[in-house]
């Protein structure tokens, strides 16, 4: 299920990353600017965030296999709509909103499957690999430009993304539900989970902003577009490596996952502060790798932690994490861009550092409510 869940998540987030990577071409073809494209991408995260909790409850009832397969099918349909129907920005936004809602089924389905079928001593690695598929999807979206889009056009990239759905259905095993949804499946999340989601949202907002706007921010320091792109690629690879390594490490030290989670947010904070404080090229490179590699390398640990403290409701617990991630993903880049436009990139990096530090504090406070041992 680890391979199936990871591939399913990659397939589900590909439409959003493709839209970002191809924003210039899509806007030129359909006649709207980067602001409209950004709003459409935000709609993807809004869809994921608003529907995460209901999708988590649905997953608890239908089981992980049905949830993951249904989610990838919805995502594939969304990609085909973008490829064949969309000719206005609002249509793109609606299609991505629907595609974003599918993330809730895939993410919570994978969490339920890992909780049911993966031994406790390997769940950290499983979540690390799954979450590594997100920056991997971003890299694949970037590679689609020279490999595919330059030859046949941007719409065909979405067709190829939709073609991943049958492959996902083949590799996702059938996992029976281990238990029915508890009677309180529709209840209000405990206060500790609200704090946890707040911390996740703050950290995600800052890290997503860093990944989305690193290239223009680094270009503002005098770097070439190519050099800034290479730095983003290196930082993305670092994020993939950290997610996997953090997951494996947590399997060997089950009690250390909270500490590792907040430590990675602290690494991201230091990276953002470094980017805010200096224009030196070497320091900028180190800061970029720290803020994206470390400051965005903790998501697998967040899911693992939620599932462990969620008890018999791993999908519902994972939906709380997804809500925080999605809200942060929708708000963070827009806030970062607004601060950079009104003041400077230095001020935006400082704000990102504050958000990452606040996220670490919120998660530390949540620990005392959810897992005081």
Tab-separated table of C-alpha atoms in Angstrom:
chain	number	residue	atom	x	y	z
A	1	UNK	CA	0.000	0.000	0.000
A	2	UNK	CA	2.973	2.334	0.498
A	3	UNK	CA	3.712	2.394	-3.226
A	4	UNK	CA	0.048	2.701	-4.121
A	5	UNK	CA	-0.619	5.486	-1.621
A	6	UNK	CA	2.447	7.433	-2.737
A	7	UNK	CA	1.613	7.122	-6.424
A	8	UNK	CA	-2.005	8.054	-5.726
A	9	UNK	CA	-0.979	11.216	-3.867
A	10	UNK	CA	1.410	12.201	-6.669
A	11	UNK	CA	-1.335	11.716	-9.247
A	12	UNK	CA	-3.787	13.741	-7.162
A	13	UNK	CA	-1.584	16.797	-6.646
A	14	UNK	CA	-0.170	16.817	-10.197
A	15	UNK	CA	-2.969	19.078	-11.597
A	16	UNK	CA	-2.080	21.866	-9.144
A	17	UNK	CA	1.658	21.615	-9.786
A	18	UNK	CA	1.131	21.449	-13.541
A	19	UNK	CA	-0.968	24.610	-13.369
A	20	UNK	CA	1.806	26.359	-11.467
A	21	UNK	CA	4.590	25.155	-13.747
A	22	UNK	CA	2.608	26.016	-16.888
A	23	UNK	CA	0.959	29.185	-15.578
A	24	UNK	CA	2.579	31.438	-18.170
A	25	UNK	CA	1.548	29.267	-21.108
A	26	UNK	CA	-1.960	28.694	-19.754
A	27	UNK	CA	-2.475	32.411	-19.118
A	28	UNK	CA	-1.154	33.400	-22.537
A	29	UNK	CA	-3.389	30.853	-24.258
A	30	UNK	CA	-6.561	31.612	-22.322
A	31	UNK	CA	-6.027	35.343	-21.900
A	32	UNK	CA	-5.518	35.924	-18.183
A	33	UNK	CA	-2.607	36.927	-15.982
A	34	UNK	CA	-0.583	35.312	-13.230
A	35	UNK	CA	-2.933	36.622	-10.526
A	36	UNK	CA	-5.853	34.665	-11.961
A	37	UNK	CA	-3.719	31.542	-12.256
A	38	UNK	CA	-2.623	31.942	-8.647
A	39	UNK	CA	-6.259	32.223	-7.563
A	40	UNK	CA	-7.057	29.025	-9.441
A	41	UNK	CA	-4.206	27.187	-7.703
A	42	UNK	CA	-5.405	28.537	-4.354
A	43	UNK	CA	-8.825	27.058	-5.170
A	44	UNK	CA	-7.194	23.623	-5.270
A	45	UNK	CA	-5.915	24.014	-1.701
A	46	UNK	CA	-9.192	25.541	-0.550
A	47	UNK	CA	-11.036	22.500	-1.892
A	48	UNK	CA	-8.653	20.185	-0.085
A	49	UNK	CA	-8.908	22.129	3.166
A	50	UNK	CA	-12.668	22.685	3.271
A	51	UNK	CA	-13.502	19.064	2.501
A	52	UNK	CA	-10.688	17.303	4.359
A	53	UNK	CA	-12.688	16.514	7.496
A	54	UNK	CA	-15.828	15.280	5.655
A	55	UNK	CA	-13.632	13.170	3.389
A	56	UNK	CA	-11.890	11.726	6.439
A	57	UNK	CA	-15.241	10.682	7.896
A	58	UNK	CA	-16.208	9.140	4.569
A	59	UNK	CA	-12.946	7.206	4.446
A	60	UNK	CA	-13.604	5.765	7.901
A	61	UNK	CA	-16.889	4.399	6.552
A	62	UNK	CA	-15.958	3.118	3.082
A	63	UNK	CA	-12.440	1.897	3.815
A	64	UNK	CA	-9.011	2.889	2.472
A	65	UNK	CA	-9.045	1.135	-0.898
A	66	UNK	CA	-12.340	2.661	-2.019
A	67	UNK	CA	-11.274	6.095	-0.757
A	68	UNK	CA	-7.922	6.112	-2.571
A	69	UNK	CA	-9.379	4.795	-5.825
A	70	UNK	CA	-12.297	7.232	-5.745
A	71	UNK	CA	-9.987	10.140	-4.996
A	72	UNK	CA	-7.671	9.397	-7.913
A	73	UNK	CA	-10.683	8.995	-10.211
A	74	UNK	CA	-12.007	12.432	-9.224
A	75	UNK	CA	-8.551	13.932	-9.715
A	76	UNK	CA	-8.205	12.306	-13.142
A	77	UNK	CA	-11.592	13.643	-14.195
A	78	UNK	CA	-10.556	17.112	-13.041
A	79	UNK	CA	-7.360	16.922	-15.106
A	80	UNK	CA	-9.324	15.847	-18.194
A	81	UNK	CA	-11.696	18.781	-17.740
A	82	UNK	CA	-8.715	21.153	-17.655
A	83	UNK	CA	-7.279	19.480	-20.749
A	84	UNK	CA	-10.424	19.455	-22.841
A	85	UNK	CA	-12.959	21.983	-21.564
A	86	UNK	CA	-11.381	24.899	-19.710
A	87	UNK	CA	-11.141	28.180	-21.617
A	88	UNK	CA	-11.706	30.722	-18.813
A	89	UNK	CA	-9.917	31.217	-15.500
A	90	UNK	CA	-13.011	30.560	-13.366
A	91	UNK	CA	-13.490	27.224	-15.092
A	92	UNK	CA	-9.887	26.367	-14.239
A	93	UNK	CA	-10.536	27.383	-10.623
A	94	UNK	CA	-13.650	25.195	-10.377
A	95	UNK	CA	-11.872	22.212	-11.917
A	96	UNK	CA	-8.951	22.588	-9.508
A	97	UNK	CA	-11.300	23.027	-6.535
A	98	UNK	CA	-12.910	19.694	-7.388
A	99	UNK	CA	-9.481	18.140	-7.907
A	100	UNK	CA	-8.386	19.473	-4.529
A	101	UNK	CA	-11.327	17.805	-2.815
A	102	UNK	CA	-9.927	14.469	-4.018
A	103	UNK	CA	-6.798	14.985	-1.924
A	104	UNK	CA	-8.947	14.466	1.162
A	105	UNK	CA	-9.925	10.973	0.064
A	106	UNK	CA	-6.432	9.950	-1.019
A	107	UNK	CA	-4.600	11.345	2.000
A	108	UNK	CA	-7.012	9.997	4.588
A	109	UNK	CA	-7.327	6.709	2.701
A	110	UNK	CA	-3.570	6.249	2.804
A	111	UNK	CA	-3.513	7.125	6.506
A	112	UNK	CA	-6.225	4.563	7.223
A	113	UNK	CA	-4.395	1.943	5.157
A	114	UNK	CA	-1.075	2.578	6.876
A	115	UNK	CA	-2.781	2.396	10.263
A	116	UNK	CA	-4.468	-0.898	9.345
A	117	UNK	CA	-1.874	-2.713	7.259
A	118	UNK	CA	1.607	-1.304	7.983
A	119	UNK	CA	3.378	-2.523	11.156
A	120	UNK	CA	3.804	0.210	13.761
A	121	UNK	CA	7.589	-0.027	13.467
A	122	UNK	CA	7.448	0.909	9.776
A	123	UNK	CA	4.721	3.541	9.695
A	124	UNK	CA	7.181	6.427	9.892
A	125	UNK	CA	8.934	5.228	6.746
A	126	UNK	CA	5.572	4.738	5.035
A	127	UNK	CA	4.413	8.285	5.742
A	128	UNK	CA	7.824	9.666	4.809
A	129	UNK	CA	7.731	7.982	1.399
A	130	UNK	CA	4.139	9.082	0.822
A	131	UNK	CA	4.902	12.699	1.622
A	132	UNK	CA	8.074	12.610	-0.500
A	133	UNK	CA	5.788	12.049	-3.467
A	134	UNK	CA	4.528	15.651	-3.188
A	135	UNK	CA	7.812	17.458	-4.033
A	136	UNK	CA	8.483	14.625	-6.495
A	137	UNK	CA	5.270	15.582	-8.285
A	138	UNK	CA	6.480	19.190	-8.382
A	139	UNK	CA	9.724	18.095	-10.018
A	140	UNK	CA	7.810	16.005	-12.564
A	141	UNK	CA	5.621	18.991	-13.397
A	142	UNK	CA	8.727	21.053	-14.091
A	143	UNK	CA	10.242	18.334	-16.247
A	144	UNK	CA	7.048	18.130	-18.302
A	145	UNK	CA	7.868	21.486	-19.901
A	146	UNK	CA	10.892	20.479	-21.994
A	147	UNK	CA	9.878	16.821	-22.345
A	148	UNK	CA	6.233	17.153	-23.353
A	149	UNK	CA	4.758	20.634	-23.362
A	150	UNK	CA	7.250	22.164	-25.781
A	151	UNK	CA	6.291	19.495	-28.303
A	152	UNK	CA	2.522	19.060	-28.062
A	153	UNK	CA	1.152	21.852	-25.852
A	154	UNK	CA	0.139	22.307	-22.226
A	155	UNK	CA	-3.227	20.542	-22.420
A	156	UNK	CA	-1.577	17.208	-23.163
A	157	UNK	CA	0.346	17.413	-19.904
A	158	UNK	CA	-2.982	17.194	-18.064
A	159	UNK	CA	-4.037	14.253	-20.236
A	160	UNK	CA	-0.869	12.422	-19.212
A	161	UNK	CA	-1.590	13.297	-15.573
A	162	UNK	CA	-5.068	11.784	-15.876
A	163	UNK	CA	-3.549	8.660	-17.439
A	164	UNK	CA	-1.915	7.873	-14.086
A	165	UNK	CA	-5.316	6.900	-12.665
A	166	UNK	CA	-5.513	3.366	-14.154
A	167	UNK	CA	-1.976	2.696	-12.933
A	168	UNK	CA	-2.948	3.757	-9.421
A	169	UNK	CA	-5.959	1.442	-9.468
A	170	UNK	CA	-3.675	-1.446	-10.423
A	171	UNK	CA	-1.134	-0.920	-7.646
A	172	UNK	CA	-3.519	-0.033	-4.790
A	173	UNK	CA	-4.243	-3.311	-2.985
A	174	UNK	CA	-7.607	-4.167	-1.517
A	175	UNK	CA	-7.409	-3.622	2.239
A	176	UNK	CA	-10.473	-4.552	4.296
A	177	UNK	CA	-11.687	-2.145	6.920
A	178	UNK	CA	-10.425	-3.136	10.345
A	179	UNK	CA	-13.330	-1.488	12.111
A	180	UNK	CA	-16.400	0.567	11.448
A	181	UNK	CA	-16.297	4.303	12.060
A	182	UNK	CA	-16.781	5.132	15.743
A	183	UNK	CA	-20.034	6.604	16.907
A	184	UNK	CA	-18.379	9.990	17.494
A	185	UNK	CA	-16.925	10.147	13.993
A	186	UNK	CA	-18.820	13.338	13.359
A	187	UNK	CA	-17.843	15.049	16.598
A	188	UNK	CA	-15.812	18.175	17.105
A	189	UNK	CA	-12.023	17.841	17.031
A	190	UNK	CA	-10.381	18.073	20.483
A	191	UNK	CA	-8.676	21.363	21.315
A	192	UNK	CA	-5.287	19.689	21.035
A	193	UNK	CA	-5.978	18.756	17.429
A	194	UNK	CA	-7.047	22.326	16.679
A	195	UNK	CA	-3.708	23.561	18.033
A	196	UNK	CA	-1.924	20.891	16.036
A	197	UNK	CA	-3.718	21.927	12.827
A	198	UNK	CA	-2.834	25.578	13.550
A	199	UNK	CA	0.846	24.696	13.903
A	200	UNK	CA	0.781	22.621	10.740
A	201	UNK	CA	-0.955	25.439	8.870
A	202	UNK	CA	1.564	28.070	9.976
A	203	UNK	CA	4.519	25.871	9.052
A	204	UNK	CA	2.999	24.818	5.768
A	205	UNK	CA	2.073	28.356	4.775
A	206	UNK	CA	5.639	29.564	5.228
A	207	UNK	CA	7.233	26.535	3.568
A	208	UNK	CA	4.827	26.543	0.620
A	209	UNK	CA	5.492	30.241	0.102
A	210	UNK	CA	9.221	29.519	0.134
A	211	UNK	CA	8.870	26.814	-2.485
A	212	UNK	CA	6.481	28.798	-4.667
A	213	UNK	CA	8.323	32.124	-4.607
A	214	UNK	CA	11.938	31.133	-4.067
A	215	UNK	CA	12.868	31.654	-7.708
A	216	UNK	CA	11.706	35.292	-7.997
A	217	UNK	CA	13.052	36.044	-4.517
A	218	UNK	CA	16.487	34.689	-5.436
A	219	UNK	CA	16.415	36.412	-8.822
A	220	UNK	CA	15.821	39.658	-6.920
A	221	UNK	CA	19.281	39.122	-5.381
A	222	UNK	CA	20.862	39.087	-8.832
A	223	UNK	CA	20.760	35.361	-9.574
A	224	UNK	CA	19.917	34.202	-13.067
A	225	UNK	CA	16.615	32.410	-13.675
A	226	UNK	CA	18.515	29.210	-14.436
A	227	UNK	CA	20.595	29.436	-11.260
A	228	UNK	CA	17.516	30.114	-9.136
A	229	UNK	CA	15.749	27.165	-10.756
A	230	UNK	CA	18.673	24.867	-9.984
A	231	UNK	CA	18.636	26.037	-6.361
A	232	UNK	CA	14.910	25.272	-6.138
A	233	UNK	CA	15.525	21.806	-7.586
A	234	UNK	CA	18.310	21.131	-5.059
A	235	UNK	CA	16.123	22.324	-2.186
A	236	UNK	CA	13.235	20.147	-3.428
A	237	UNK	CA	15.486	17.092	-3.547
A	238	UNK	CA	16.599	17.930	-0.010
A	239	UNK	CA	12.944	18.023	1.056
A	240	UNK	CA	12.361	14.584	-0.462
A	241	UNK	CA	15.420	13.178	1.313
A	242	UNK	CA	14.486	14.739	4.667
A	243	UNK	CA	10.923	13.403	4.537
A	244	UNK	CA	12.139	9.864	3.938
A	245	UNK	CA	14.992	10.079	6.451
A	246	UNK	CA	12.788	11.616	9.145
A	247	UNK	CA	10.251	8.838	8.695
A	248	UNK	CA	12.884	6.123	9.000
A	249	UNK	CA	14.421	7.789	12.028
A	250	UNK	CA	11.049	7.985	13.772
A	251	UNK	CA	10.631	4.231	13.332
A	252	UNK	CA	13.810	3.717	15.349
A	253	UNK	CA	12.858	6.329	17.942
A	254	UNK	CA	9.058	6.192	18.343
A	255	UNK	CA	9.057	8.618	21.250
A	256	UNK	CA	11.059	11.245	19.390
A	257	UNK	CA	8.622	12.149	16.623
A	258	UNK	CA	7.328	15.282	18.399
A	259	UNK	CA	10.863	16.530	19.006
A	260	UNK	CA	11.924	15.836	15.426
A	261	UNK	CA	8.853	17.605	14.068
A	262	UNK	CA	9.516	20.811	15.983
A	263	UNK	CA	13.267	20.560	15.305
A	264	UNK	CA	12.664	20.550	11.545
A	265	UNK	CA	10.428	23.600	11.874
A	266	UNK	CA	13.291	25.240	13.785
A	267	UNK	CA	15.668	24.400	10.917
A	268	UNK	CA	13.224	26.065	8.534
A	269	UNK	CA	13.069	29.106	10.819
A	270	UNK	CA	16.853	29.458	10.767
A	271	UNK	CA	16.866	29.167	6.965
A	272	UNK	CA	14.259	31.908	6.573
A	273	UNK	CA	16.165	34.151	8.996
A	274	UNK	CA	19.345	33.596	7.000
A	275	UNK	CA	17.579	34.604	3.791
A	276	UNK	CA	16.194	37.695	5.536
A	277	UNK	CA	19.519	38.761	7.006
A	278	UNK	CA	22.040	38.495	4.190
A	279	UNK	CA	22.477	38.923	0.447
A	280	UNK	CA	25.525	36.673	0.288
A	281	UNK	CA	25.055	33.978	-2.377
A	282	UNK	CA	26.408	31.124	-0.280
A	283	UNK	CA	24.245	32.086	2.692
A	284	UNK	CA	21.230	32.389	0.414
A	285	UNK	CA	21.824	28.880	-0.936
A	286	UNK	CA	22.186	27.431	2.561
A	287	UNK	CA	19.086	29.287	3.730
A	288	UNK	CA	17.011	28.076	0.780
A	289	UNK	CA	17.943	24.439	1.375
A	290	UNK	CA	17.211	24.814	5.099
A	291	UNK	CA	13.832	26.495	4.699
A	292	UNK	CA	12.558	24.087	2.028
A	293	UNK	CA	14.506	20.950	2.885
A	294	UNK	CA	14.101	21.161	6.658
A	295	UNK	CA	11.222	23.572	7.023
A	296	UNK	CA	9.122	21.530	4.590
A	297	UNK	CA	10.483	18.087	5.406
A	298	UNK	CA	8.263	17.345	8.412
A	299	UNK	CA	4.871	16.581	6.856
A	300	UNK	CA	5.273	12.817	7.078
A	301	UNK	CA	5.984	13.177	10.793
A	302	UNK	CA	2.846	15.306	11.155
A	303	UNK	CA	0.684	12.583	9.622
A	304	UNK	CA	2.400	9.878	11.663
A	305	UNK	CA	1.864	11.832	14.875
A	306	UNK	CA	-1.816	12.452	14.110
A	307	UNK	CA	-2.433	8.784	13.313
A	308	UNK	CA	-0.677	7.632	16.488
A	309	UNK	CA	-2.678	9.920	18.755
A	310	UNK	CA	-5.861	9.437	16.720
A	311	UNK	CA	-6.295	5.878	17.946
A	312	UNK	CA	-9.146	4.120	16.140
A	313	UNK	CA	-9.774	7.064	13.829
A	314	UNK	CA	-6.561	7.452	11.775
A	315	UNK	CA	-8.328	8.847	8.713
A	316	UNK	CA	-10.212	11.445	10.755
A	317	UNK	CA	-6.972	12.406	12.523
A	318	UNK	CA	-5.137	12.707	9.202
A	319	UNK	CA	-7.896	14.975	7.894
A	320	UNK	CA	-7.009	17.497	10.623
A	321	UNK	CA	-3.414	17.584	9.340
A	322	UNK	CA	-4.623	17.948	5.758
A	323	UNK	CA	-6.847	20.862	6.753
A	324	UNK	CA	-3.859	22.682	8.225
A	325	UNK	CA	-1.653	21.894	5.246
A	326	UNK	CA	-4.289	23.015	2.759
A	327	UNK	CA	-5.174	26.273	4.487
A	328	UNK	CA	-1.487	27.070	4.808
A	329	UNK	CA	-0.910	26.184	1.161
A	330	UNK	CA	-3.702	28.521	0.079
A	331	UNK	CA	-2.855	31.494	2.321
A	332	UNK	CA	0.941	31.348	2.686
A	333	UNK	CA	2.102	32.186	-0.846
A	334	UNK	CA	-0.406	35.033	-1.200
A	335	UNK	CA	0.652	36.546	2.134
A	336	UNK	CA	4.362	36.177	1.292
A	337	UNK	CA	3.854	37.824	-2.092
A	338	UNK	CA	1.844	40.666	-0.573
A	339	UNK	CA	4.545	41.398	2.026
A	340	UNK	CA	7.288	41.235	-0.603
A	341	UNK	CA	5.356	43.632	-2.860
A	342	UNK	CA	4.547	46.100	-0.071
A	343	UNK	CA	7.931	45.997	1.654
A	344	UNK	CA	10.696	43.681	0.452
A	345	UNK	CA	11.663	40.040	0.081
A	346	UNK	CA	13.700	40.421	3.246
A	347	UNK	CA	10.560	41.359	5.159
A	348	UNK	CA	8.707	38.425	3.591
A	349	UNK	CA	11.442	35.995	4.681
A	350	UNK	CA	11.285	37.436	8.195
A	351	UNK	CA	7.525	36.884	8.254
A	352	UNK	CA	8.076	33.304	7.074
A	353	UNK	CA	10.531	32.760	9.931
A	354	UNK	CA	7.975	34.057	12.436
A	355	UNK	CA	5.298	31.740	11.008
A	356	UNK	CA	7.587	28.692	11.162
A	357	UNK	CA	8.575	29.480	14.753
A	358	UNK	CA	4.942	30.034	15.747
A	359	UNK	CA	4.053	26.728	14.129
A	360	UNK	CA	6.685	24.954	16.212
A	361	UNK	CA	5.321	26.562	19.395
A	362	UNK	CA	1.713	25.602	18.547
A	363	UNK	CA	2.713	21.989	17.901
A	364	UNK	CA	4.691	21.870	21.153
A	365	UNK	CA	1.609	23.109	23.023
A	366	UNK	CA	-0.553	20.557	21.209
A	367	UNK	CA	1.759	17.806	22.384
A	368	UNK	CA	0.948	18.527	26.016
A	369	UNK	CA	-2.771	18.113	25.274
A	370	UNK	CA	-2.626	15.136	22.912
A	371	UNK	CA	0.371	13.101	24.081
A	372	UNK	CA	1.594	14.325	27.477
A	373	UNK	CA	3.633	11.179	28.192
